[in-house]
């Protein structure tokens, strides 16, 4: 729990900029407050931005980020680099907590969803592979190419935590259409972002 | 990309999963399909990557400064291994002049009080001066030579423990060395892990800084535990400190 003896002493906050995420996660997992401080400074803006995007309320977003980072502090040992980037892990923790809060405030049941706290993707998410090439503008441009109903489907699912059934009710379309739009939206975005000619076919 | 009807249906489930809205009942079927369909695994990974890009579309906002203060206070204060504070103690130890005949314990108390003062000053609200309280280290039958003090600073509620006369930690040669783990013992409750004792290479005394308020507990004990410490005491008790007056 407290580490492998001696390696805690090797963390030097001055050289923190050189510490890649996995090393940092390691140090946080071993209980280094200095490493946690570096982690917070590295990701707090993104975390707060995500929380605000979901909640649109600064006090609620602040609470959510605080709870999320305390959870990260307690559970840093559970982070596995091979399962995805730290950036995505933190984003998903914050977003899930924010959505939970949003849902409970609006009285929506969460039983139909398999949302778990800090649920990591079940397959390796290789964000780092594409991160270097992606810019904010490019992602926004890619989102802009989506038909409005696909963009709305993404918005309701990803940022509002609507279930498939709730999206179907909100958009007045059958469940099958919701699924189809989700698939089309991600396929199209993927094509835009990865710049490959995917021969995806609309069903 | 796979062209079977089956795979197309699973692609829809993968999209829902990437957006974290896969209905609970569909998870098992999707996992089963992915376990034997490499093409769909590639698609699933791609969808995860794509969804992970969505937060990157946002303009970054600055969180309130109070949030950072609250978090770091919680993390530093609750943390048993405060190496920054220990490094302050090392520096103070080196300055204790041997020639003045300070006993190890007295030097430790002086260093401890100074360390607490430095630590207190580095916190957001520097404390007003207050009298430190000292508690004696009591040896055990397993270690009759243990001697030392706990110095408690009421303004920061932190304590510094200084102990000497401890036996070697023992353990199998070649394995990670065992440690002295310090426990805070509440009245009628389970021992709470508080710190591991540390020692500068050229010193004979062991020290630890306890950030938790020791006076909320009845006593302190220290045991020999495997490297890295444990969550509950398992080893030989080497000393105790009674905190009730």
mmCIF file of N, CA and C in Angstrom, chain A residues 1-3 8-9 31-34 36-37 40-41 44-46 48-50 52-53 58 62 65-66 69-70 73 87-88 91 95-96 112-114 119 121 123-127 136 139-140 143 154 157-159 162 164 179-180 182-183 186-187 189-190 193-194 196 198 203, chain B residues 1 8 11-24 26 31 34 41-64 66-68 70-72 74-76 79-81 83-84 86 181 193 196 227-231:
data_model
loop_
_atom_site.group_PDB
_atom_site.id
_atom_site.type_symbol
_atom_site.label_atom_id
_atom_site.label_comp_id
_atom_site.label_asym_id
_atom_site.label_seq_id
_atom_site.Cartn_x
_atom_site.Cartn_y
_atom_site.Cartn_z
ATOM 1 N N UNK A 1 0.841 -1.198 0.000
ATOM 2 C CA UNK A 1 0.000 0.000 0.000
ATOM 3 C C UNK A 1 0.870 1.238 0.000
ATOM 4 N N UNK A 2 1.912 1.262 0.769
ATOM 5 C CA UNK A 2 2.731 2.451 0.844
ATOM 6 C C UNK A 2 3.934 2.384 -0.088
ATOM 7 N N UNK A 3 3.953 1.398 -0.960
ATOM 8 C CA UNK A 3 4.989 1.466 -1.989
ATOM 9 C C UNK A 3 6.098 0.470 -1.817
ATOM 10 N N UNK A 8 9.693 6.018 -3.290
ATOM 11 C CA UNK A 8 8.967 7.252 -3.025
ATOM 12 C C UNK A 8 9.914 8.439 -3.013
ATOM 13 N N UNK A 9 11.132 8.202 -2.535
ATOM 14 C CA UNK A 9 12.078 9.300 -2.407
ATOM 15 C C UNK A 9 12.560 9.811 -3.748
ATOM 16 N N UNK A 31 1.116 6.887 -3.139
ATOM 17 C CA UNK A 31 0.801 7.794 -2.052
ATOM 18 C C UNK A 31 1.630 9.055 -2.005
ATOM 19 N N UNK A 32 2.101 9.538 -3.141
ATOM 20 C CA UNK A 32 2.896 10.771 -3.144
ATOM 21 C C UNK A 32 2.008 11.992 -3.356
ATOM 22 N N UNK A 33 1.879 12.854 -2.333
ATOM 23 C CA UNK A 33 1.053 14.049 -2.518
ATOM 24 C C UNK A 33 1.633 14.989 -3.576
ATOM 25 N N UNK A 34 2.957 14.989 -3.697
ATOM 26 C CA UNK A 34 3.570 15.863 -4.694
ATOM 27 C C UNK A 34 3.182 15.430 -6.098
ATOM 28 N N UNK A 36 0.490 13.851 -6.852
ATOM 29 C CA UNK A 36 -0.929 14.184 -6.999
ATOM 30 C C UNK A 36 -1.085 15.649 -7.384
ATOM 31 N N UNK A 37 -0.269 16.492 -6.769
ATOM 32 C CA UNK A 37 -0.341 17.919 -7.072
ATOM 33 C C UNK A 37 -0.034 18.165 -8.554
ATOM 34 N N UNK A 40 -2.979 17.005 -10.595
ATOM 35 C CA UNK A 40 -4.093 17.948 -10.532
ATOM 36 C C UNK A 40 -3.825 19.134 -11.451
ATOM 37 N N UNK A 41 -2.620 19.677 -11.370
ATOM 38 C CA UNK A 41 -2.295 20.839 -12.203
ATOM 39 C C UNK A 41 -2.338 20.499 -13.688
ATOM 40 N N UNK A 44 -6.659 19.524 -14.130
ATOM 41 C CA UNK A 44 -7.795 20.154 -13.466
ATOM 42 C C UNK A 44 -8.645 20.981 -14.428
ATOM 43 N N UNK A 45 -7.996 21.648 -15.398
ATOM 44 C CA UNK A 45 -8.795 22.478 -16.303
ATOM 45 C C UNK A 45 -9.718 21.610 -17.151
ATOM 46 N N UNK A 46 -9.170 20.544 -17.692
ATOM 47 C CA UNK A 46 -9.996 19.647 -18.506
ATOM 48 C C UNK A 46 -11.121 19.062 -17.657
ATOM 49 N N UNK A 48 -12.536 20.261 -14.931
ATOM 50 C CA UNK A 48 -13.538 21.263 -14.603
ATOM 51 C C UNK A 48 -14.380 21.609 -15.826
ATOM 52 N N UNK A 49 -13.732 21.680 -16.985
ATOM 53 C CA UNK A 49 -14.441 21.983 -18.223
ATOM 54 C C UNK A 49 -15.481 20.907 -18.534
ATOM 55 N N UNK A 50 -15.083 19.652 -18.366
ATOM 56 C CA UNK A 50 -16.014 18.549 -18.613
ATOM 57 C C UNK A 50 -17.187 18.625 -17.641
ATOM 58 N N UNK A 52 -18.345 21.230 -16.098
ATOM 59 C CA UNK A 52 -19.185 22.379 -16.453
ATOM 60 C C UNK A 52 -20.040 22.084 -17.682
ATOM 61 N N UNK A 53 -19.470 21.358 -18.614
ATOM 62 C CA UNK A 53 -20.202 21.017 -19.836
ATOM 63 C C UNK A 53 -21.440 20.201 -19.497
ATOM 64 N N UNK A 58 -21.278 26.257 -11.722
ATOM 65 C CA UNK A 58 -19.896 26.270 -11.247
ATOM 66 C C UNK A 58 -19.723 25.571 -9.899
ATOM 67 N N UNK A 62 -17.509 22.321 -9.340
ATOM 68 C CA UNK A 62 -16.400 22.325 -8.389
ATOM 69 C C UNK A 62 -16.492 21.116 -7.454
ATOM 70 N N UNK A 65 -15.583 17.917 -9.364
ATOM 71 C CA UNK A 65 -14.150 17.769 -9.618
ATOM 72 C C UNK A 65 -13.423 17.391 -8.328
ATOM 73 N N UNK A 66 -13.846 18.002 -7.217
ATOM 74 C CA UNK A 66 -13.211 17.687 -5.941
ATOM 75 C C UNK A 66 -13.414 16.216 -5.590
ATOM 76 N N UNK A 69 -11.298 13.980 -7.944
ATOM 77 C CA UNK A 69 -9.866 13.912 -7.668
ATOM 78 C C UNK A 69 -9.564 13.204 -6.361
ATOM 79 N N UNK A 70 -10.467 13.303 -5.387
ATOM 80 C CA UNK A 70 -10.260 12.534 -4.160
ATOM 81 C C UNK A 70 -10.385 11.048 -4.454
ATOM 82 N N UNK A 73 -7.222 10.050 -6.074
ATOM 83 C CA UNK A 73 -6.162 9.943 -5.057
ATOM 84 C C UNK A 73 -6.237 8.594 -4.348
ATOM 85 N N UNK A 87 -5.509 10.711 -19.233
ATOM 86 C CA UNK A 87 -6.374 11.813 -19.606
ATOM 87 C C UNK A 87 -7.814 11.321 -19.779
ATOM 88 N N UNK A 88 -7.962 10.228 -20.506
ATOM 89 C CA UNK A 88 -9.293 9.679 -20.751
ATOM 90 C C UNK A 88 -9.884 9.114 -19.463
ATOM 91 N N UNK A 91 -11.066 12.048 -17.387
ATOM 92 C CA UNK A 91 -12.264 12.602 -18.051
ATOM 93 C C UNK A 91 -13.482 11.743 -17.763
ATOM 94 N N UNK A 95 -16.779 12.894 -15.834
ATOM 95 C CA UNK A 95 -18.024 12.952 -16.608
ATOM 96 C C UNK A 95 -19.077 12.030 -15.994
ATOM 97 N N UNK A 96 -18.705 10.841 -15.574
ATOM 98 C CA UNK A 96 -19.665 9.922 -14.977
ATOM 99 C C UNK A 96 -20.249 10.484 -13.689
ATOM 100 N N UNK A 112 -31.198 1.569 -15.615
ATOM 101 C CA UNK A 112 -31.113 0.902 -16.911
ATOM 102 C C UNK A 112 -29.740 1.025 -17.551
ATOM 103 N N UNK A 113 -28.923 1.870 -16.993
ATOM 104 C CA UNK A 113 -27.596 2.059 -17.565
ATOM 105 C C UNK A 113 -26.569 1.269 -16.786
ATOM 106 N N UNK A 114 -25.529 0.845 -17.494
ATOM 107 C CA UNK A 114 -24.471 0.138 -16.788
ATOM 108 C C UNK A 114 -23.339 1.089 -16.437
ATOM 109 N N UNK A 119 -15.598 3.680 -14.925
ATOM 110 C CA UNK A 119 -15.569 2.478 -15.762
ATOM 111 C C UNK A 119 -14.615 2.737 -16.925
ATOM 112 N N UNK A 121 -12.742 1.789 -20.514
ATOM 113 C CA UNK A 121 -13.151 1.048 -21.712
ATOM 114 C C UNK A 121 -12.653 -0.391 -21.623
ATOM 115 N N UNK A 123 -11.710 -2.196 -23.941
ATOM 116 C CA UNK A 123 -10.595 -2.432 -24.861
ATOM 117 C C UNK A 123 -9.641 -1.259 -24.762
ATOM 118 N N UNK A 124 -8.472 -1.457 -25.180
ATOM 119 C CA UNK A 124 -7.481 -0.405 -25.064
ATOM 120 C C UNK A 124 -7.869 0.800 -25.905
ATOM 121 N N UNK A 125 -7.972 1.932 -25.278
ATOM 122 C CA UNK A 125 -8.266 3.156 -26.005
ATOM 123 C C UNK A 125 -6.933 3.843 -26.252
ATOM 124 N N UNK A 126 -6.616 4.027 -27.509
ATOM 125 C CA UNK A 126 -5.282 4.508 -27.816
ATOM 126 C C UNK A 126 -5.320 5.995 -28.126
ATOM 127 N N UNK A 127 -5.858 6.774 -27.168
ATOM 128 C CA UNK A 127 -5.952 8.211 -27.350
ATOM 129 C C UNK A 127 -4.600 8.812 -27.709
ATOM 130 N N UNK A 136 -8.339 21.173 -31.348
ATOM 131 C CA UNK A 136 -9.701 21.513 -30.997
ATOM 132 C C UNK A 136 -10.516 21.867 -32.239
ATOM 133 N N UNK A 139 -11.543 18.834 -34.329
ATOM 134 C CA UNK A 139 -12.627 18.032 -33.768
ATOM 135 C C UNK A 139 -13.949 18.759 -33.942
ATOM 136 N N UNK A 140 -13.915 20.080 -33.709
ATOM 137 C CA UNK A 140 -15.152 20.843 -33.896
ATOM 138 C C UNK A 140 -15.621 20.797 -35.341
ATOM 139 N N UNK A 143 -17.223 17.502 -35.930
ATOM 140 C CA UNK A 143 -18.575 17.469 -35.365
ATOM 141 C C UNK A 143 -19.533 18.259 -36.249
ATOM 142 N N UNK A 154 -25.415 12.258 -30.082
ATOM 143 C CA UNK A 154 -24.161 12.251 -29.326
ATOM 144 C C UNK A 154 -24.274 13.121 -28.083
ATOM 145 N N UNK A 157 -26.474 11.564 -25.371
ATOM 146 C CA UNK A 157 -25.870 10.383 -24.748
ATOM 147 C C UNK A 157 -24.636 10.757 -23.939
ATOM 148 N N UNK A 158 -23.731 11.458 -24.588
ATOM 149 C CA UNK A 158 -22.414 11.667 -23.983
ATOM 150 C C UNK A 158 -22.412 12.753 -22.925
ATOM 151 N N UNK A 159 -23.085 13.882 -23.188
ATOM 152 C CA UNK A 159 -23.028 14.998 -22.258
ATOM 153 C C UNK A 159 -24.201 15.077 -21.308
ATOM 154 N N UNK A 162 -28.251 10.637 -21.224
ATOM 155 C CA UNK A 162 -29.548 10.037 -21.559
ATOM 156 C C UNK A 162 -29.334 8.596 -21.982
ATOM 157 N N UNK A 164 -30.568 5.131 -24.010
ATOM 158 C CA UNK A 164 -31.092 4.922 -25.366
ATOM 159 C C UNK A 164 -32.600 5.174 -25.390
ATOM 160 N N UNK A 179 -29.928 3.828 -32.063
ATOM 161 C CA UNK A 179 -28.699 3.029 -32.209
ATOM 162 C C UNK A 179 -28.016 3.306 -33.539
ATOM 163 N N UNK A 180 -28.824 3.361 -34.581
ATOM 164 C CA UNK A 180 -28.277 3.602 -35.916
ATOM 165 C C UNK A 180 -27.588 4.960 -35.998
ATOM 166 N N UNK A 182 -26.293 6.662 -33.542
ATOM 167 C CA UNK A 182 -25.063 6.630 -32.723
ATOM 168 C C UNK A 182 -23.934 6.009 -33.532
ATOM 169 N N UNK A 183 -24.246 4.918 -34.215
ATOM 170 C CA UNK A 183 -23.214 4.236 -34.995
ATOM 171 C C UNK A 183 -22.734 5.113 -36.142
ATOM 172 N N UNK A 186 -20.503 8.078 -34.821
ATOM 173 C CA UNK A 186 -19.140 7.706 -34.456
ATOM 174 C C UNK A 186 -18.331 7.261 -35.666
ATOM 175 N N UNK A 187 -18.981 6.562 -36.589
ATOM 176 C CA UNK A 187 -18.259 6.151 -37.799
ATOM 177 C C UNK A 187 -17.788 7.370 -38.583
ATOM 178 N N UNK A 189 -17.413 10.509 -37.517
ATOM 179 C CA UNK A 189 -16.405 11.242 -36.763
ATOM 180 C C UNK A 189 -15.053 10.553 -36.872
ATOM 181 N N UNK A 190 -15.090 9.234 -36.749
ATOM 182 C CA UNK A 190 -13.852 8.474 -36.834
ATOM 183 C C UNK A 190 -13.180 8.722 -38.172
ATOM 184 N N UNK A 193 -11.691 12.214 -38.219
ATOM 185 C CA UNK A 193 -10.540 12.422 -37.339
ATOM 186 C C UNK A 193 -9.341 11.591 -37.755
ATOM 187 N N UNK A 194 -9.615 10.416 -38.266
ATOM 188 C CA UNK A 194 -8.484 9.557 -38.611
ATOM 189 C C UNK A 194 -8.080 9.702 -40.062
ATOM 190 N N UNK A 196 -9.015 8.561 -42.748
ATOM 191 C CA UNK A 196 -8.917 7.376 -43.605
ATOM 192 C C UNK A 196 -10.171 7.210 -44.411
ATOM 193 N N UNK A 198 -12.803 5.228 -44.981
ATOM 194 C CA UNK A 198 -13.493 4.042 -44.470
ATOM 195 C C UNK A 198 -14.682 3.748 -45.358
ATOM 196 N N UNK A 203 -26.773 1.783 -43.046
ATOM 197 C CA UNK A 203 -27.663 0.611 -43.067
ATOM 198 C C UNK A 203 -28.939 0.909 -43.832
ATOM 199 N N UNK B 1 -14.038 -3.699 -43.155
ATOM 200 C CA UNK B 1 -14.989 -3.802 -42.050
ATOM 201 C C UNK B 1 -15.904 -4.991 -42.323
ATOM 202 N N UNK B 8 -22.969 -5.766 -38.058
ATOM 203 C CA UNK B 8 -23.560 -4.426 -38.133
ATOM 204 C C UNK B 8 -24.382 -4.143 -36.881
ATOM 205 N N UNK B 11 -22.083 -3.422 -34.143
ATOM 206 C CA UNK B 11 -21.498 -2.086 -34.272
ATOM 207 C C UNK B 11 -22.368 -1.045 -33.601
ATOM 208 N N UNK B 12 -23.664 -1.228 -33.712
ATOM 209 C CA UNK B 12 -24.558 -0.285 -33.055
ATOM 210 C C UNK B 12 -24.375 -0.364 -31.541
ATOM 211 N N UNK B 13 -24.238 -1.591 -31.042
ATOM 212 C CA UNK B 13 -24.020 -1.748 -29.600
ATOM 213 C C UNK B 13 -22.680 -1.153 -29.195
ATOM 214 N N UNK B 14 -21.679 -1.314 -30.072
ATOM 215 C CA UNK B 14 -20.366 -0.738 -29.759
ATOM 216 C C UNK B 14 -20.427 0.774 -29.683
ATOM 217 N N UNK B 15 -21.245 1.362 -30.561
ATOM 218 C CA UNK B 15 -21.387 2.818 -30.535
ATOM 219 C C UNK B 15 -22.022 3.250 -29.215
ATOM 220 N N UNK B 16 -23.060 2.536 -28.803
ATOM 221 C CA UNK B 16 -23.697 2.874 -27.528
ATOM 222 C C UNK B 16 -22.702 2.706 -26.380
ATOM 223 N N UNK B 17 -21.917 1.637 -26.446
ATOM 224 C CA UNK B 17 -20.942 1.387 -25.386
ATOM 225 C C UNK B 17 -19.890 2.492 -25.334
ATOM 226 N N UNK B 18 -19.433 2.932 -26.500
ATOM 227 C CA UNK B 18 -18.409 3.983 -26.540
ATOM 228 C C UNK B 18 -18.946 5.277 -25.936
ATOM 229 N N UNK B 19 -20.257 5.470 -26.026
ATOM 230 C CA UNK B 19 -20.876 6.669 -25.467
ATOM 231 C C UNK B 19 -21.358 6.439 -24.040
ATOM 232 N N UNK B 20 -21.075 5.250 -23.506
ATOM 233 C CA UNK B 20 -21.454 4.868 -22.133
ATOM 234 C C UNK B 20 -22.948 4.797 -21.928
ATOM 235 N N UNK B 21 -23.678 4.452 -22.952
ATOM 236 C CA UNK B 21 -25.122 4.284 -22.793
ATOM 237 C C UNK B 21 -25.582 2.905 -23.262
ATOM 238 N N UNK B 22 -24.685 1.944 -23.226
ATOM 239 C CA UNK B 22 -25.094 0.580 -23.567
ATOM 240 C C UNK B 22 -26.028 0.052 -22.487
ATOM 241 N N UNK B 23 -27.207 -0.426 -22.853
ATOM 242 C CA UNK B 23 -28.097 -0.979 -21.826
ATOM 243 C C UNK B 23 -27.428 -2.170 -21.141
ATOM 244 N N UNK B 24 -27.651 -2.248 -19.820
ATOM 245 C CA UNK B 24 -26.959 -3.264 -19.023
ATOM 246 C C UNK B 24 -27.141 -4.666 -19.585
ATOM 247 N N UNK B 26 -27.283 -5.730 -22.574
ATOM 248 C CA UNK B 26 -26.606 -6.051 -23.837
ATOM 249 C C UNK B 26 -25.111 -6.278 -23.674
ATOM 250 N N UNK B 31 -19.719 -8.489 -25.401
ATOM 251 C CA UNK B 31 -18.410 -9.026 -25.008
ATOM 252 C C UNK B 31 -18.157 -10.368 -25.665
ATOM 253 N N UNK B 34 -17.254 -9.827 -29.265
ATOM 254 C CA UNK B 34 -15.917 -9.248 -29.409
ATOM 255 C C UNK B 34 -14.828 -10.260 -29.119
ATOM 256 N N UNK B 41 -13.521 -5.942 -32.887
ATOM 257 C CA UNK B 41 -12.667 -5.405 -31.822
ATOM 258 C C UNK B 41 -11.979 -4.129 -32.308
ATOM 259 N N UNK B 42 -11.531 -4.150 -33.560
ATOM 260 C CA UNK B 42 -10.881 -2.959 -34.116
ATOM 261 C C UNK B 42 -11.855 -1.792 -34.167
ATOM 262 N N UNK B 43 -13.070 -2.098 -34.598
ATOM 263 C CA UNK B 43 -14.085 -1.047 -34.680
ATOM 264 C C UNK B 43 -14.411 -0.509 -33.286
ATOM 265 N N UNK B 44 -14.535 -1.412 -32.330
ATOM 266 C CA UNK B 44 -14.860 -0.991 -30.963
ATOM 267 C C UNK B 44 -13.776 -0.062 -30.432
ATOM 268 N N UNK B 45 -12.516 -0.429 -30.681
ATOM 269 C CA UNK B 45 -11.400 0.421 -30.229
ATOM 270 C C UNK B 45 -11.488 1.786 -30.894
ATOM 271 N N UNK B 46 -11.799 1.758 -32.181
ATOM 272 C CA UNK B 46 -11.884 3.019 -32.930
ATOM 273 C C UNK B 46 -12.997 3.898 -32.385
ATOM 274 N N UNK B 47 -14.123 3.288 -32.059
ATOM 275 C CA UNK B 47 -15.238 4.061 -31.498
ATOM 276 C C UNK B 47 -14.852 4.640 -30.143
ATOM 277 N N UNK B 48 -14.123 3.865 -29.331
ATOM 278 C CA UNK B 48 -13.680 4.370 -28.029
ATOM 279 C C UNK B 48 -12.772 5.580 -28.220
ATOM 280 N N UNK B 49 -11.852 5.465 -29.176
ATOM 281 C CA UNK B 49 -10.922 6.577 -29.451
ATOM 282 C C UNK B 49 -11.697 7.807 -29.877
ATOM 283 N N UNK B 50 -12.678 7.593 -30.748
ATOM 284 C CA UNK B 50 -13.455 8.701 -31.276
ATOM 285 C C UNK B 50 -14.232 9.385 -30.153
ATOM 286 N N UNK B 51 -14.871 8.586 -29.318
ATOM 287 C CA UNK B 51 -15.629 9.168 -28.204
ATOM 288 C C UNK B 51 -14.696 9.912 -27.257
ATOM 289 N N UNK B 52 -13.490 9.387 -27.066
ATOM 290 C CA UNK B 52 -12.533 10.029 -26.168
ATOM 291 C C UNK B 52 -12.132 11.404 -26.692
ATOM 292 N N UNK B 53 -12.337 11.653 -27.982
ATOM 293 C CA UNK B 53 -11.984 12.953 -28.549
ATOM 294 C C UNK B 53 -13.021 14.027 -28.221
ATOM 295 N N UNK B 54 -14.224 13.626 -27.849
ATOM 296 C CA UNK B 54 -15.292 14.616 -27.655
ATOM 297 C C UNK B 54 -14.950 15.708 -26.629
ATOM 298 N N UNK B 55 -14.378 15.358 -25.457
ATOM 299 C CA UNK B 55 -14.035 16.451 -24.520
ATOM 300 C C UNK B 55 -12.985 17.411 -25.068
ATOM 301 N N UNK B 56 -12.227 16.960 -26.060
ATOM 302 C CA UNK B 56 -11.176 17.819 -26.594
ATOM 303 C C UNK B 56 -11.729 18.946 -27.453
ATOM 304 N N UNK B 57 -13.030 18.905 -27.717
ATOM 305 C CA UNK B 57 -13.637 19.958 -28.514
ATOM 306 C C UNK B 57 -13.957 21.189 -27.676
ATOM 307 N N UNK B 58 -13.834 21.054 -26.349
ATOM 308 C CA UNK B 58 -14.258 22.130 -25.454
ATOM 309 C C UNK B 58 -13.175 23.168 -25.229
ATOM 310 N N UNK B 59 -13.592 24.411 -25.063
ATOM 311 C CA UNK B 59 -12.671 25.464 -24.631
ATOM 312 C C UNK B 59 -12.414 25.259 -23.140
ATOM 313 N N UNK B 60 -11.139 25.251 -22.749
ATOM 314 C CA UNK B 60 -10.832 24.958 -21.351
ATOM 315 C C UNK B 60 -11.184 26.115 -20.430
ATOM 316 N N UNK B 61 -11.803 25.759 -19.295
ATOM 317 C CA UNK B 61 -12.149 26.742 -18.272
ATOM 318 C C UNK B 61 -11.178 26.619 -17.105
ATOM 319 N N UNK B 62 -10.983 27.700 -16.396
ATOM 320 C CA UNK B 62 -10.098 27.684 -15.233
ATOM 321 C C UNK B 62 -10.916 27.343 -13.989
ATOM 322 N N UNK B 63 -10.560 26.291 -13.261
ATOM 323 C CA UNK B 63 -11.308 25.994 -12.034
ATOM 324 C C UNK B 63 -10.992 27.017 -10.941
ATOM 325 N N UNK B 64 -11.873 27.160 -9.957
ATOM 326 C CA UNK B 64 -11.625 28.114 -8.873
ATOM 327 C C UNK B 64 -10.381 27.727 -8.071
ATOM 328 N N UNK B 66 -9.885 28.057 -4.982
ATOM 329 C CA UNK B 66 -10.245 27.427 -3.707
ATOM 330 C C UNK B 66 -10.282 25.909 -3.832
ATOM 331 N N UNK B 67 -10.629 25.437 -5.005
ATOM 332 C CA UNK B 67 -10.704 23.988 -5.230
ATOM 333 C C UNK B 67 -9.331 23.345 -5.072
ATOM 334 N N UNK B 68 -8.329 23.983 -5.630
ATOM 335 C CA UNK B 68 -6.975 23.450 -5.530
ATOM 336 C C UNK B 68 -6.526 23.430 -4.068
ATOM 337 N N UNK B 70 -8.386 23.310 -1.355
ATOM 338 C CA UNK B 70 -9.118 22.296 -0.590
ATOM 339 C C UNK B 70 -8.571 20.899 -0.858
ATOM 340 N N UNK B 71 -8.339 20.600 -2.119
ATOM 341 C CA UNK B 71 -7.859 19.267 -2.475
ATOM 342 C C UNK B 71 -6.484 18.987 -1.910
ATOM 343 N N UNK B 72 -5.564 19.957 -2.087
ATOM 344 C CA UNK B 72 -4.196 19.710 -1.639
ATOM 345 C C UNK B 72 -4.119 19.638 -0.122
ATOM 346 N N UNK B 74 -6.456 18.472 1.804
ATOM 347 C CA UNK B 74 -6.966 17.142 2.163
ATOM 348 C C UNK B 74 -5.919 16.076 1.896
ATOM 349 N N UNK B 75 -5.257 16.182 0.783
ATOM 350 C CA UNK B 75 -4.306 15.145 0.385
ATOM 351 C C UNK B 75 -3.045 15.194 1.248
ATOM 352 N N UNK B 76 -2.515 16.373 1.479
ATOM 353 C CA UNK B 76 -1.311 16.476 2.294
ATOM 354 C C UNK B 76 -1.609 16.174 3.760
ATOM 355 N N UNK B 79 -2.227 12.441 4.699
ATOM 356 C CA UNK B 79 -1.250 11.505 4.162
ATOM 357 C C UNK B 79 -0.212 11.116 5.205
ATOM 358 N N UNK B 80 -0.051 9.819 5.470
ATOM 359 C CA UNK B 80 0.877 9.419 6.539
ATOM 360 C C UNK B 80 2.342 9.611 6.186
ATOM 361 N N UNK B 81 2.693 9.483 4.953
ATOM 362 C CA UNK B 81 4.104 9.591 4.573
ATOM 363 C C UNK B 81 4.388 10.982 4.038
ATOM 364 N N UNK B 83 6.930 13.153 3.080
ATOM 365 C CA UNK B 83 8.370 13.183 2.910
ATOM 366 C C UNK B 83 8.935 14.594 2.934
ATOM 367 N N UNK B 84 8.133 15.552 2.479
ATOM 368 C CA UNK B 84 8.626 16.938 2.527
ATOM 369 C C UNK B 84 8.958 17.318 3.960
ATOM 370 N N UNK B 86 9.616 15.271 6.398
ATOM 371 C CA UNK B 86 10.759 14.508 6.894
ATOM 372 C C UNK B 86 12.053 15.160 6.448
ATOM 373 N N UNK B 181 6.109 0.437 11.610
ATOM 374 C CA UNK B 181 4.879 1.148 11.265
ATOM 375 C C UNK B 181 4.253 1.708 12.543
ATOM 376 N N UNK B 193 -3.428 3.079 10.603
ATOM 377 C CA UNK B 193 -2.034 3.292 10.160
ATOM 378 C C UNK B 193 -1.755 4.776 10.016
ATOM 379 N N UNK B 196 5.226 5.518 8.658
ATOM 380 C CA UNK B 196 6.347 4.600 8.794
ATOM 381 C C UNK B 196 7.500 5.407 9.365
ATOM 382 N N UNK B 227 7.808 -4.747 4.301
ATOM 383 C CA UNK B 227 8.121 -3.538 3.535
ATOM 384 C C UNK B 227 6.850 -2.918 2.965
ATOM 385 N N UNK B 228 6.754 -1.598 3.090
ATOM 386 C CA UNK B 228 5.577 -0.913 2.571
ATOM 387 C C UNK B 228 4.472 -0.762 3.607
ATOM 388 N N UNK B 229 4.579 -1.470 4.701
ATOM 389 C CA UNK B 229 3.572 -1.341 5.753
ATOM 390 C C UNK B 229 2.336 -2.175 5.474
ATOM 391 N N UNK B 230 1.468 -2.240 6.448
ATOM 392 C CA UNK B 230 0.240 -3.029 6.323
ATOM 393 C C UNK B 230 -0.939 -2.175 6.753
ATOM 394 N N UNK B 231 -2.118 -2.699 6.546
ATOM 395 C CA UNK B 231 -3.310 -1.954 6.926
ATOM 396 C C UNK B 231 -3.753 -2.256 8.353
#
